[in-house]
């Protein structure tokens, strides 16, 4: 009987399994655990992705290079930006400055790379396995004017790139390294320093000349200045080329002298051991003494010093003189014609060989094209009297024209431009009173001299003459100008030993360059100008 009794109530409930509430609770717990597991898996996946992203696969393709101490010389060919259009589709290596940079998001950066007068657009884009985000970020941080070494593929562009001088290609960067960075802040951007005055008026920053000269190294980096000083070098080359082809010898005269060459008032006196010396105002005496030594034809390119307190647009206290002297067979016009042929050769050479540089300068300093006269009629030549007559006809009182001052020089240039449409001409037969003691007087009128000046755009760029080669006449003229012949004994004695008739001229290199390009201030044509108020940099 006892075995057939029903089980207790608790046992009956247990045999039925978990209750609905318990099942529901368990299901919730299982769901929660599943979500937790999925979240953990997702976080692990994200962590793995982040870790993978943090691995910079481009780390060896960019960054600062070690200081160049000439550790090695792998002799890798380097490209010039100007030649990139001939390398389309090829990988090139080049060194350049970062002219400007522009990031687009965090996956692309444009760099304008510059070499001298040439620039090109370069592009760096994130590309899996080749260019990392870190590489683009680093390139974006490069300061303007940094010097970089870049490897990349030259690609043709669909449209011309207006911001680059080489506008039909761009460089797709694969490697970029920093050679030299910027320590400090630039005084102005090279972009601002390249703009014309007209562009500055339109709302862009204008860099004043004084600011430029105080920070000349940065200023000289502009494409304009790179072109200006390439043209300056070209003038020197063309000068040498023409004179060497005409039998001239280059000489190098001393710049320390025992006496003033021209006038005592415009000479720099310097301490010289227990006495004094003077900085050469020109190689005049040395040139003439070389002729007396039978050199026949000589020229020199060298510094000239003038202690003139002239704070004008066309005066410097130190400039580069292009000087020549040659013997005369019959008439001093032989010298004048040689000089004329020299100038025409220089003008022609600049136009034919350096038009690109002339155009670059013209973008910042717009000017009418410089004009001279060629052909059978040749260069316009006026006597001093004829030049005065032209000025009188234009309304200048004749009594004001014993000398043609700067203002009337410019006025004469305007008259000649209007009448003949030329910028280059010669004035001959200056009054004797206006010339140095060594100038030969005219044989028929002792008040007139065998001398000439050459002009560009209404400003004098050369002064020259036949020189006195007779010692007696030379001493007479020296005394009439207040110069004691005994103070220049060696110079006078050179003519006592016999000297051929001769003449020559002196040219200011910076003035020729300024006027040919119409730079408006001679300081722009001097690398590190010296004037009464400037001795540095």
Short mmCIF file of C-alpha atoms in Angstrom, two decimals, residues 126-501:
data_model
loop_
_atom_site.label_atom_id
_atom_site.label_comp_id
_atom_site.label_asym_id
_atom_site.label_seq_id
_atom_site.Cartn_x
_atom_site.Cartn_y
_atom_site.Cartn_z
CA UNK A 126 46.89 57.81 -50.87
CA UNK A 127 47.20 54.47 -52.67
CA UNK A 128 46.97 51.11 -50.93
CA UNK A 129 50.35 49.46 -50.64
CA UNK A 130 52.18 52.45 -52.18
CA UNK A 131 51.27 55.80 -50.58
CA UNK A 132 50.02 55.82 -46.98
CA UNK A 133 47.90 58.41 -45.18
CA UNK A 134 50.89 59.11 -42.97
CA UNK A 135 53.00 59.94 -46.03
CA UNK A 136 50.38 62.39 -47.33
CA UNK A 137 49.99 63.96 -43.87
CA UNK A 138 53.77 64.46 -43.61
CA UNK A 139 54.00 66.00 -47.10
CA UNK A 140 51.15 68.37 -46.21
CA UNK A 141 53.19 69.63 -43.24
CA UNK A 142 56.18 70.70 -45.36
CA UNK A 143 56.79 74.45 -45.07
CA UNK A 144 56.96 76.62 -48.17
CA UNK A 145 60.56 77.05 -49.37
CA UNK A 146 61.62 73.66 -47.98
CA UNK A 147 64.06 71.82 -50.25
CA UNK A 148 62.91 68.32 -51.15
CA UNK A 149 64.13 65.32 -53.14
CA UNK A 150 61.25 63.84 -55.13
CA UNK A 151 60.78 60.67 -57.17
CA UNK A 152 57.72 60.40 -59.36
CA UNK A 153 56.11 59.62 -62.70
CA UNK A 154 55.67 62.44 -65.23
CA UNK A 155 52.10 62.48 -66.51
CA UNK A 156 50.48 64.55 -69.26
CA UNK A 157 47.71 66.88 -68.05
CA UNK A 158 44.29 67.20 -69.64
CA UNK A 159 44.37 70.99 -69.31
CA UNK A 160 47.21 73.50 -68.84
CA UNK A 161 48.10 74.17 -65.19
CA UNK A 162 48.07 77.96 -64.85
CA UNK A 163 50.00 78.05 -61.57
CA UNK A 164 53.10 76.36 -63.06
CA UNK A 165 55.50 77.50 -65.78
CA UNK A 166 55.71 73.92 -67.05
CA UNK A 167 51.97 73.64 -67.55
CA UNK A 168 51.43 70.56 -69.73
CA UNK A 169 52.65 67.88 -67.31
CA UNK A 170 52.47 67.09 -63.60
CA UNK A 171 54.55 64.87 -61.36
CA UNK A 172 52.85 61.97 -59.53
CA UNK A 173 55.00 61.51 -56.44
CA UNK A 174 56.07 58.06 -55.23
CA UNK A 175 58.85 59.17 -52.88
CA UNK A 176 59.57 62.50 -51.17
CA UNK A 177 62.35 63.40 -48.74
CA UNK A 178 63.26 66.61 -46.92
CA UNK A 179 66.79 67.88 -47.68
CA UNK A 180 66.55 71.23 -45.87
CA UNK A 181 63.67 72.74 -43.91
CA UNK A 182 62.83 76.26 -42.72
CA UNK A 183 64.10 77.43 -39.35
CA UNK A 184 61.86 80.38 -38.43
CA UNK A 185 59.31 82.35 -40.38
CA UNK A 186 59.65 83.69 -43.91
CA UNK A 187 59.66 87.53 -44.06
CA UNK A 188 57.29 87.30 -47.04
CA UNK A 189 56.18 84.63 -49.47
CA UNK A 190 57.98 84.21 -52.74
CA UNK A 191 54.54 84.36 -54.38
CA UNK A 192 53.95 87.85 -52.94
CA UNK A 193 57.44 88.95 -53.97
CA UNK A 194 56.76 87.83 -57.56
CA UNK A 195 53.58 89.85 -58.07
CA UNK A 196 53.51 93.02 -60.13
CA UNK A 197 52.53 96.32 -58.52
CA UNK A 198 49.23 96.12 -60.41
CA UNK A 199 48.43 92.76 -58.79
CA UNK A 200 49.31 94.19 -55.36
CA UNK A 201 46.80 96.99 -55.90
CA UNK A 202 44.13 94.37 -56.61
CA UNK A 203 44.24 93.13 -53.02
CA UNK A 204 47.34 90.94 -52.80
CA UNK A 205 50.21 91.68 -50.43
CA UNK A 206 52.80 94.11 -51.74
CA UNK A 207 56.44 93.62 -50.78
CA UNK A 208 58.26 96.97 -50.66
CA UNK A 209 61.73 97.33 -52.17
CA UNK A 210 63.28 98.12 -48.78
CA UNK A 211 61.81 94.93 -47.31
CA UNK A 212 63.09 92.96 -50.28
CA UNK A 213 66.63 94.33 -49.94
CA UNK A 214 66.66 93.67 -46.19
CA UNK A 215 65.75 90.04 -46.91
CA UNK A 216 67.57 89.74 -50.22
CA UNK A 217 68.24 85.98 -50.10
CA UNK A 218 64.51 85.20 -50.08
CA UNK A 219 63.80 87.95 -52.62
CA UNK A 220 66.41 86.57 -55.03
CA UNK A 221 64.53 83.25 -55.14
CA UNK A 222 61.67 84.72 -57.16
CA UNK A 223 61.44 83.56 -60.74
CA UNK A 224 61.74 87.23 -61.76
CA UNK A 225 65.07 87.69 -60.00
CA UNK A 226 66.36 84.35 -61.24
CA UNK A 227 65.71 85.65 -64.77
CA UNK A 228 67.12 89.14 -64.05
CA UNK A 229 70.47 87.79 -62.91
CA UNK A 230 70.66 85.21 -65.67
CA UNK A 231 70.30 88.17 -68.04
CA UNK A 232 72.96 90.09 -66.12
CA UNK A 233 75.37 87.20 -66.62
CA UNK A 234 74.37 87.05 -70.27
CA UNK A 235 75.30 90.71 -70.81
CA UNK A 236 78.77 89.99 -69.44
CA UNK A 237 79.09 86.92 -71.68
CA UNK A 238 77.96 88.84 -74.77
CA UNK A 239 80.34 91.71 -73.92
CA UNK A 240 83.29 89.31 -73.69
CA UNK A 241 82.24 87.36 -76.76
CA UNK A 242 82.04 90.42 -79.01
CA UNK A 243 85.27 92.03 -77.85
CA UNK A 244 87.27 88.78 -77.90
CA UNK A 245 86.10 88.25 -81.49
CA UNK A 246 87.40 91.76 -82.29
CA UNK A 247 90.92 91.23 -80.96
CA UNK A 248 90.56 92.59 -77.41
CA UNK A 249 92.46 91.22 -74.40
CA UNK A 250 90.79 91.03 -70.98
CA UNK A 251 92.80 92.76 -68.24
CA UNK A 252 92.41 92.98 -64.46
CA UNK A 253 93.49 96.29 -62.98
CA UNK A 254 94.03 97.06 -59.26
CA UNK A 255 91.18 98.61 -57.28
CA UNK A 256 93.51 100.17 -54.69
CA UNK A 257 95.14 103.28 -56.09
CA UNK A 258 97.48 105.97 -54.85
CA UNK A 259 95.51 108.86 -56.38
CA UNK A 260 91.95 109.69 -57.41
CA UNK A 261 91.19 108.82 -61.05
CA UNK A 262 88.48 111.37 -61.72
CA UNK A 263 87.64 113.84 -58.98
CA UNK A 264 88.76 113.92 -55.37
CA UNK A 265 85.24 114.63 -54.11
CA UNK A 266 83.79 111.34 -55.32
CA UNK A 267 86.51 108.94 -54.20
CA UNK A 268 86.61 106.61 -51.19
CA UNK A 269 89.74 107.08 -49.11
CA UNK A 270 90.91 104.02 -47.17
CA UNK A 271 93.67 103.39 -44.67
CA UNK A 272 96.71 101.78 -46.30
CA UNK A 273 99.36 100.80 -43.76
CA UNK A 274 101.02 104.09 -42.77
CA UNK A 275 99.32 106.13 -45.47
CA UNK A 276 96.12 106.33 -47.49
CA UNK A 277 94.83 104.73 -50.67
CA UNK A 278 91.76 105.25 -52.82
CA UNK A 279 89.23 102.82 -54.23
CA UNK A 280 89.29 102.97 -58.03
CA UNK A 281 86.59 105.15 -59.56
CA UNK A 282 87.26 103.37 -62.86
CA UNK A 283 90.05 101.38 -64.52
CA UNK A 284 90.69 104.46 -66.69
CA UNK A 285 94.35 104.99 -65.91
CA UNK A 286 95.22 101.29 -66.09
CA UNK A 287 93.44 100.94 -69.45
CA UNK A 288 95.37 103.81 -70.96
CA UNK A 289 98.68 102.59 -69.55
CA UNK A 290 97.96 99.16 -71.09
CA UNK A 291 97.56 100.90 -74.46
CA UNK A 292 100.88 102.67 -73.89
CA UNK A 293 102.28 99.19 -73.23
CA UNK A 294 101.13 98.15 -76.75
CA UNK A 295 98.20 95.95 -75.70
CA UNK A 296 96.30 97.67 -78.55
CA UNK A 297 92.78 96.62 -77.44
CA UNK A 298 91.79 95.86 -73.85
CA UNK A 299 88.63 95.39 -71.82
CA UNK A 300 87.77 94.74 -68.19
CA UNK A 301 84.75 93.68 -66.14
CA UNK A 302 85.15 94.71 -62.53
CA UNK A 303 83.90 96.75 -59.56
CA UNK A 304 83.84 100.54 -59.68
CA UNK A 305 83.51 102.75 -56.59
CA UNK A 306 81.91 106.20 -56.49
CA UNK A 307 81.66 108.19 -53.26
CA UNK A 308 78.71 110.22 -54.51
CA UNK A 309 75.89 110.87 -52.04
CA UNK A 310 73.28 110.28 -54.75
CA UNK A 311 70.13 108.57 -53.49
CA UNK A 312 68.46 108.18 -56.87
CA UNK A 313 66.91 105.33 -58.84
CA UNK A 314 70.04 105.01 -61.01
CA UNK A 315 73.07 105.54 -58.74
CA UNK A 316 75.11 103.07 -56.68
CA UNK A 317 78.31 103.61 -54.72
CA UNK A 318 79.65 100.30 -56.04
CA UNK A 319 78.72 98.84 -59.40
CA UNK A 320 80.16 96.61 -62.09
CA UNK A 321 81.96 98.47 -64.86
CA UNK A 322 82.28 97.13 -68.39
CA UNK A 323 85.27 99.07 -69.72
CA UNK A 324 87.25 99.02 -72.93
CA UNK A 325 90.10 100.95 -74.54
CA UNK A 326 91.56 100.66 -78.03
CA UNK A 327 94.07 102.32 -80.30
CA UNK A 328 92.85 104.69 -83.02
CA UNK A 329 94.21 104.48 -86.55
CA UNK A 330 92.62 107.64 -87.97
CA UNK A 331 89.57 108.93 -86.13
CA UNK A 332 87.94 108.50 -82.72
CA UNK A 333 84.69 107.45 -84.39
CA UNK A 334 86.41 104.08 -84.88
CA UNK A 335 85.99 103.62 -81.12
CA UNK A 336 82.45 104.96 -81.10
CA UNK A 337 81.49 102.58 -83.89
CA UNK A 338 83.11 99.64 -82.08
CA UNK A 339 81.07 100.47 -78.99
CA UNK A 340 77.92 100.85 -81.07
CA UNK A 341 78.50 97.44 -82.67
CA UNK A 342 79.04 96.01 -79.18
CA UNK A 343 75.70 97.32 -77.88
CA UNK A 344 73.75 96.17 -80.90
CA UNK A 345 75.36 92.73 -80.55
CA UNK A 346 74.34 92.60 -76.87
CA UNK A 347 70.76 93.68 -77.57
CA UNK A 348 70.45 91.19 -80.42
CA UNK A 349 71.97 88.39 -78.34
CA UNK A 350 69.58 89.00 -75.43
CA UNK A 351 66.58 88.99 -77.77
CA UNK A 352 67.65 85.86 -79.65
CA UNK A 353 68.97 83.71 -76.79
CA UNK A 354 67.12 84.87 -73.67
CA UNK A 355 63.57 85.72 -74.73
CA UNK A 356 62.18 83.30 -72.13
CA UNK A 357 63.91 85.20 -69.31
CA UNK A 358 62.84 88.56 -70.76
CA UNK A 359 59.24 87.33 -70.78
CA UNK A 360 59.49 86.11 -67.16
CA UNK A 361 60.67 89.56 -66.02
CA UNK A 362 57.96 91.21 -68.10
CA UNK A 363 55.25 89.44 -66.12
CA UNK A 364 56.26 91.40 -63.00
CA UNK A 365 57.63 94.50 -64.74
CA UNK A 366 55.54 95.06 -67.87
CA UNK A 367 57.37 97.27 -70.38
CA UNK A 368 57.35 98.19 -74.03
CA UNK A 369 59.82 96.07 -75.95
CA UNK A 370 63.23 97.74 -76.09
CA UNK A 371 63.89 99.08 -79.61
CA UNK A 372 67.06 99.93 -81.47
CA UNK A 373 67.76 100.74 -85.10
CA UNK A 374 69.52 98.33 -87.42
CA UNK A 375 69.95 98.26 -91.19
CA UNK A 376 71.85 100.66 -93.47
CA UNK A 377 70.96 103.82 -91.52
CA UNK A 378 72.32 102.33 -88.31
CA UNK A 379 72.07 103.80 -84.82
CA UNK A 380 70.77 107.35 -84.45
CA UNK A 381 73.70 109.72 -83.75
CA UNK A 382 73.22 113.35 -82.73
CA UNK A 383 75.74 116.00 -81.81
CA UNK A 384 75.34 117.70 -78.43
CA UNK A 385 74.22 120.82 -80.29
CA UNK A 386 71.56 118.89 -82.22
CA UNK A 387 70.28 117.34 -78.99
CA UNK A 388 70.06 120.81 -77.41
CA UNK A 389 68.16 122.10 -80.47
CA UNK A 390 65.58 119.29 -80.09
CA UNK A 391 65.06 120.25 -76.45
CA UNK A 392 64.76 123.96 -77.30
CA UNK A 393 62.14 123.12 -79.95
CA UNK A 394 60.18 121.30 -77.23
CA UNK A 395 60.19 124.39 -74.99
CA UNK A 396 63.31 124.07 -72.81
CA UNK A 397 65.14 127.44 -72.51
CA UNK A 398 68.51 127.29 -74.28
CA UNK A 399 70.24 128.99 -71.32
CA UNK A 400 69.34 125.94 -69.20
CA UNK A 401 71.17 123.60 -71.54
CA UNK A 402 74.87 124.23 -70.96
CA UNK A 403 74.62 120.66 -69.67
CA UNK A 404 71.75 118.22 -70.23
CA UNK A 405 70.61 117.31 -66.72
CA UNK A 406 68.73 114.17 -65.74
CA UNK A 407 65.32 115.73 -66.28
CA UNK A 408 66.22 116.94 -69.76
CA UNK A 409 67.93 113.63 -70.58
CA UNK A 410 64.59 111.91 -70.00
CA UNK A 411 62.75 114.58 -71.96
CA UNK A 412 65.14 114.10 -74.87
CA UNK A 413 64.52 110.35 -74.70
CA UNK A 414 60.78 110.97 -74.94
CA UNK A 415 61.27 113.29 -77.94
CA UNK A 416 63.49 110.77 -79.75
CA UNK A 417 61.08 107.92 -78.97
CA UNK A 418 58.18 109.90 -80.41
CA UNK A 419 60.13 111.01 -83.48
CA UNK A 420 62.11 107.86 -84.34
CA UNK A 421 60.44 105.08 -82.27
CA UNK A 422 63.78 103.95 -80.80
CA UNK A 423 65.15 103.60 -77.25
CA UNK A 424 68.89 103.57 -78.04
CA UNK A 425 70.94 106.44 -79.49
CA UNK A 426 74.29 108.26 -79.25
CA UNK A 427 75.17 111.90 -78.54
CA UNK A 428 78.58 113.08 -79.78
CA UNK A 429 80.76 116.20 -79.33
CA UNK A 430 80.11 117.20 -75.72
CA UNK A 431 81.42 120.55 -74.40
CA UNK A 432 84.99 120.26 -73.11
CA UNK A 433 83.94 121.81 -69.79
CA UNK A 434 81.76 118.78 -69.01
CA UNK A 435 84.46 116.14 -69.54
CA UNK A 436 87.45 114.82 -67.50
CA UNK A 437 90.99 116.15 -67.96
CA UNK A 438 92.11 113.24 -70.16
CA UNK A 439 89.51 113.98 -72.90
CA UNK A 440 90.88 115.05 -76.30
CA UNK A 441 89.57 118.46 -77.50
CA UNK A 442 88.03 118.88 -80.94
CA UNK A 443 90.70 119.98 -83.51
CA UNK A 444 88.62 122.92 -84.76
CA UNK A 445 86.81 124.08 -81.62
CA UNK A 446 88.75 123.71 -78.33
CA UNK A 447 85.52 124.25 -76.37
CA UNK A 448 84.15 120.98 -77.80
CA UNK A 449 85.55 117.52 -77.11
CA UNK A 450 85.95 114.28 -79.03
CA UNK A 451 83.58 112.57 -76.63
CA UNK A 452 80.24 110.76 -76.68
CA UNK A 453 77.55 109.33 -74.44
CA UNK A 454 75.25 106.40 -75.24
CA UNK A 455 71.64 106.36 -74.04
CA UNK A 456 68.91 103.79 -73.35
CA UNK A 457 65.31 104.88 -72.71
CA UNK A 458 66.47 108.46 -72.12
CA UNK A 459 69.24 107.65 -69.59
CA UNK A 460 73.01 107.61 -70.07
CA UNK A 461 74.61 104.15 -69.98
CA UNK A 462 78.08 104.87 -71.38
CA UNK A 463 80.48 107.76 -71.34
CA UNK A 464 83.56 107.71 -73.55
CA UNK A 465 86.00 109.70 -75.62
CA UNK A 466 89.29 109.94 -77.42
CA UNK A 467 91.97 110.30 -74.72
CA UNK A 468 94.88 112.72 -74.70
CA UNK A 469 98.03 110.74 -75.50
CA UNK A 470 100.41 113.72 -75.71
CA UNK A 471 102.07 114.35 -72.29
CA UNK A 472 102.40 118.14 -72.72
CA UNK A 473 98.73 118.61 -73.64
CA UNK A 474 97.73 116.16 -70.89
CA UNK A 475 99.58 118.16 -68.21
CA UNK A 476 98.05 121.39 -69.51
CA UNK A 477 94.51 119.96 -69.25
CA UNK A 478 95.22 118.44 -65.83
CA UNK A 479 96.23 121.83 -64.45
CA UNK A 480 93.18 123.50 -66.01
CA UNK A 481 90.99 121.00 -64.09
CA UNK A 482 92.86 121.56 -60.82
CA UNK A 483 94.85 118.31 -60.93
CA UNK A 484 98.59 118.41 -60.19
CA UNK A 485 100.44 116.28 -62.78
CA UNK A 486 103.02 115.34 -60.12
CA UNK A 487 100.26 113.64 -58.11
CA UNK A 488 99.82 111.19 -61.03
CA UNK A 489 103.43 110.93 -62.14
CA UNK A 490 103.35 107.27 -63.22
CA UNK A 491 100.29 107.88 -65.37
CA UNK A 492 101.82 110.91 -67.10
CA UNK A 493 105.18 109.18 -67.57
CA UNK A 494 103.48 106.36 -69.47
CA UNK A 495 102.76 108.85 -72.26
CA UNK A 496 106.25 110.37 -72.18
CA UNK A 497 107.55 107.07 -73.52
CA UNK A 498 105.32 107.21 -76.59
CA UNK A 499 101.69 106.15 -76.84
CA UNK A 500 99.39 105.55 -79.81
CA UNK A 501 96.20 107.61 -80.20
#
